[in-house]
Coordinates of C-alpha atoms and ligand atoms in Angstrom, one line a residue:
M1 CA 166.8 -8.5 33.2
I2 CA 163.8 -10.8 33.2
K3 CA 160.9 -11.6 30.8
L4 CA 157.3 -12.3 31.9
H5 CA 154.9 -13.1 29.1
D6 CA 155.6 -10.5 26.4
L7 CA 157.3 -7.8 28.6
E8 CA 160.8 -7.2 29.8
F9 CA 161.6 -6.0 33.3
E10 CA 164.7 -4.7 35.0
P11 CA 165.8 -4.7 38.7
F12 CA 164.4 -1.7 40.5
I13 CA 164.2 -2.3 44.3
S14 CA 166.4 -4.8 46.1
E15 CA 165.3 -7.3 48.7
Q16 CA 167.5 -5.4 51.2
E17 CA 165.7 -2.1 50.6
I18 CA 162.3 -3.7 50.9
N19 CA 163.3 -5.3 54.2
K20 CA 164.5 -2.0 55.5
V21 CA 161.3 -0.3 54.6
I22 CA 159.2 -3.1 56.2
D23 CA 161.3 -2.8 59.4
Q24 CA 160.5 0.9 59.6
L25 CA 156.8 0.4 59.0
S26 CA 156.7 -2.4 61.6
E27 CA 158.4 -0.1 64.2
Q28 CA 155.6 2.4 63.7
L29 CA 152.9 -0.2 63.8
N30 CA 154.2 -1.7 67.0
R31 CA 154.4 1.7 68.5
D32 CA 150.9 2.9 67.4
F33 CA 148.9 -0.4 67.7
G34 CA 150.8 -2.5 70.3
S35 CA 148.0 -2.1 72.9
K36 CA 145.0 -2.3 70.6
T37 CA 144.7 -5.9 69.4
P38 CA 144.3 -4.8 65.8
L39 CA 142.8 -6.8 63.0
F40 CA 145.1 -6.8 60.0
I41 CA 143.3 -7.1 56.7
G42 CA 145.5 -8.0 53.7
V43 CA 144.3 -7.2 50.2
L44 CA 144.8 -10.3 48.1
N45 CA 146.5 -11.4 46.0
G46 CA 149.3 -8.8 45.9
S47 CA 149.8 -8.2 49.6
F48 CA 150.4 -11.8 50.8
M49 CA 154.1 -11.5 51.0
F50 CA 154.1 -8.0 52.6
A51 CA 151.3 -9.0 55.0
S52 CA 153.3 -12.0 56.2
E53 CA 156.4 -9.9 56.9
I54 CA 154.4 -7.3 58.8
I55 CA 152.6 -9.9 60.9
K56 CA 155.8 -11.6 61.8
R57 CA 157.2 -8.4 63.1
F58 CA 154.2 -7.4 65.1
N59 CA 155.0 -8.2 68.7
S60 CA 151.6 -8.0 70.4
D61 CA 148.2 -9.6 70.1
C62 CA 146.6 -9.3 66.7
E63 CA 144.4 -11.1 64.2
I64 CA 144.6 -11.4 60.4
S65 CA 142.1 -11.7 57.7
F66 CA 142.0 -11.1 53.9
V67 CA 139.9 -9.6 51.3
K68 CA 140.2 -10.0 47.6
L69 CA 139.4 -7.3 45.0
G70 CA 140.4 -6.9 41.4
S71 CA 140.7 -4.0 39.1
Y72 CA 143.8 -4.8 37.0
D73 CA 143.9 -6.2 33.6
G74 CA 147.5 -6.7 32.3
T75 CA 149.4 -3.5 33.1
E76 CA 146.4 -1.1 33.3
S77 CA 143.7 -0.4 35.9
T78 CA 140.3 -1.0 34.4
G79 CA 138.8 1.5 36.9
E80 CA 136.1 -1.0 37.9
V81 CA 136.8 -2.8 41.2
K82 CA 135.1 -6.1 41.9
T83 CA 134.9 -7.8 45.3
L84 CA 136.0 -11.4 44.7
L85 CA 136.3 -12.6 48.3
G86 CA 134.6 -10.6 51.1
L87 CA 135.0 -10.5 54.9
N88 CA 132.8 -12.9 56.9
Q89 CA 133.9 -11.6 60.2
D90 CA 132.3 -9.0 62.5
L91 CA 134.3 -5.9 62.3
K92 CA 132.1 -3.7 64.4
G93 CA 134.2 -1.7 67.0
R94 CA 137.5 -3.1 65.8
T95 CA 140.8 -1.4 65.1
V96 CA 141.6 -2.4 61.5
I97 CA 145.0 -2.1 59.8
L98 CA 144.6 -2.5 56.0
L99 CA 147.7 -4.0 54.3
E100 CA 148.1 -3.1 50.6
D101 CA 151.0 -4.0 48.4
I102 CA 150.6 -0.9 46.3
V103 CA 148.2 2.0 46.0
D104 CA 147.9 3.2 42.4
T105 CA 144.8 5.0 41.3
G106 CA 143.1 4.4 44.6
N107 CA 140.0 2.8 43.2
T108 CA 140.5 -0.4 45.3
L109 CA 141.0 1.7 48.4
V110 CA 137.8 3.6 47.9
E111 CA 135.9 0.3 47.6
I112 CA 137.5 -1.0 50.8
D113 CA 136.8 2.3 52.6
K114 CA 133.1 1.8 51.8
I115 CA 133.2 -1.8 53.1
L116 CA 134.9 -0.8 56.4
K117 CA 132.6 2.2 57.0
Q118 CA 129.6 0.0 56.5
A119 CA 131.0 -2.6 58.9
E120 CA 131.2 0.1 61.6
V121 CA 134.9 -0.4 62.5
K122 CA 136.1 1.8 65.3
E123 CA 139.0 3.1 63.3
Y124 CA 141.1 2.0 60.4
K125 CA 144.5 2.9 59.0
V126 CA 145.9 2.1 55.6
V127 CA 149.4 0.7 55.2
S128 CA 150.9 0.4 51.7
L129 CA 154.3 -0.9 50.9
F130 CA 154.4 1.1 47.6
F131 CA 152.6 4.2 46.6
K132 CA 152.4 6.0 43.2
P133 CA 151.7 9.6 44.1
E134 CA 151.3 10.7 40.4
A135 CA 148.6 8.1 39.8
Y136 CA 146.6 8.6 43.0
K137 CA 143.3 10.4 42.4
K138 CA 141.4 9.9 45.6
S139 CA 141.1 11.4 49.0
V140 CA 141.2 8.3 51.3
P141 CA 144.3 8.9 53.4
V142 CA 147.2 6.4 53.0
D143 CA 148.5 6.6 56.5
Y144 CA 151.7 4.6 56.4
I145 CA 153.7 4.5 53.2
G146 CA 156.7 2.2 52.7
M147 CA 158.1 3.8 49.6
E148 CA 156.8 6.3 47.0
I149 CA 157.6 5.2 43.4
P150 CA 157.1 6.9 40.0
N151 CA 154.2 6.0 37.9
K152 CA 155.8 2.9 36.4
F153 CA 154.5 -0.7 36.2
I154 CA 156.4 -2.9 38.7
V155 CA 156.4 -6.7 39.5
G156 CA 157.8 -8.9 42.2
Y157 CA 157.3 -9.2 46.0
G158 CA 153.7 -10.2 45.5
L159 CA 152.9 -8.0 42.5
D160 CA 152.2 -9.6 39.2
Y161 CA 151.9 -9.0 35.5
D162 CA 149.0 -11.2 34.3
G163 CA 149.6 -13.7 37.1
L164 CA 153.4 -14.0 36.8
G165 CA 156.1 -12.4 38.9
R166 CA 154.6 -12.7 42.4
N167 CA 157.3 -15.0 43.6
L168 CA 160.2 -12.7 42.9
T169 CA 161.9 -11.5 46.1
Q170 CA 162.9 -8.2 44.7
V171 CA 161.0 -5.6 42.6
Y172 CA 161.5 -5.1 38.9
K173 CA 160.1 -2.3 36.7
R174 CA 159.0 -2.4 33.1
K175 CA 161.9 -1.8 30.8
E176 CA 161.4 1.4 28.7
Ligands
IMP1 P1 144.3 0.8 42.3 O1 143.0 0.3 42.6 O2 144.5 1.5 41.0 O3 144.9 1.7 43.5 O4 145.3 -0.4 42.2 C1 145.5 -1.3 43.2 C2 145.9 -2.6 42.8 O5 146.3 -2.7 41.4 C3 147.1 -3.1 43.6 O6 146.7 -3.6 44.9 C4 147.7 -4.0 42.7 O7 147.2 -5.3 42.9 C5 147.5 -3.5 41.3 N1 148.6 -2.7 40.8 C6 148.7 -1.4 40.9 N2 149.9 -1.0 40.4 C7 150.6 -2.1 40.0 C8 151.9 -2.3 39.4 O8 152.7 -1.4 39.2 N3 152.2 -3.6 39.3 C9 151.4 -4.7 39.6 N4 150.1 -4.5 40.1 C10 149.7 -3.2 40.3
MG2 MG1 146.6 -5.5 45.3

């Protein structure tokens, strides 16, 4: 068990399980995008670890960029998404693969969907390491899902609780 700020967390998903899921996602991405020179876009801060592993496993030409959006305050989504760091690259006509650590309510995804449509990308797919089906309220398709998890607050592998926990190599869930 670990403690971050005022909350206690218990082990939930091992490093080995995470790696297995990333291997599976990578196999699909190599198969579906190997000939397309995709632009990977990681959603900061949470996706940095996941993005790095996906990129290392991609065996063909590709580019990577990042956006930063924020909607979380502590353990709750505020519902309001702010763009904190935008894309300064021409996305027109590109095949984009969006890399998310987790899709929860979908508010962030809806915001990025707007940005990518405005930028006139050729096509884009969403890849998320974790997905909370019970919390998802939107209709933007999440095309590649690593693992579906219950509607619990998790930390580790890039995910934080008020800034802490991103460095943990396995995933913990809030102790009930
Ligand atoms: P959404 O906009 O509600 O889908 O939330 C997306 C973002 O909120 C994710 O990219 C994470 O940064 C953060 N988030 C959602 N669920 C969790 C969680 O369980 N732990 C930590 N951060 C989370
Ligand atoms: Mg995130």
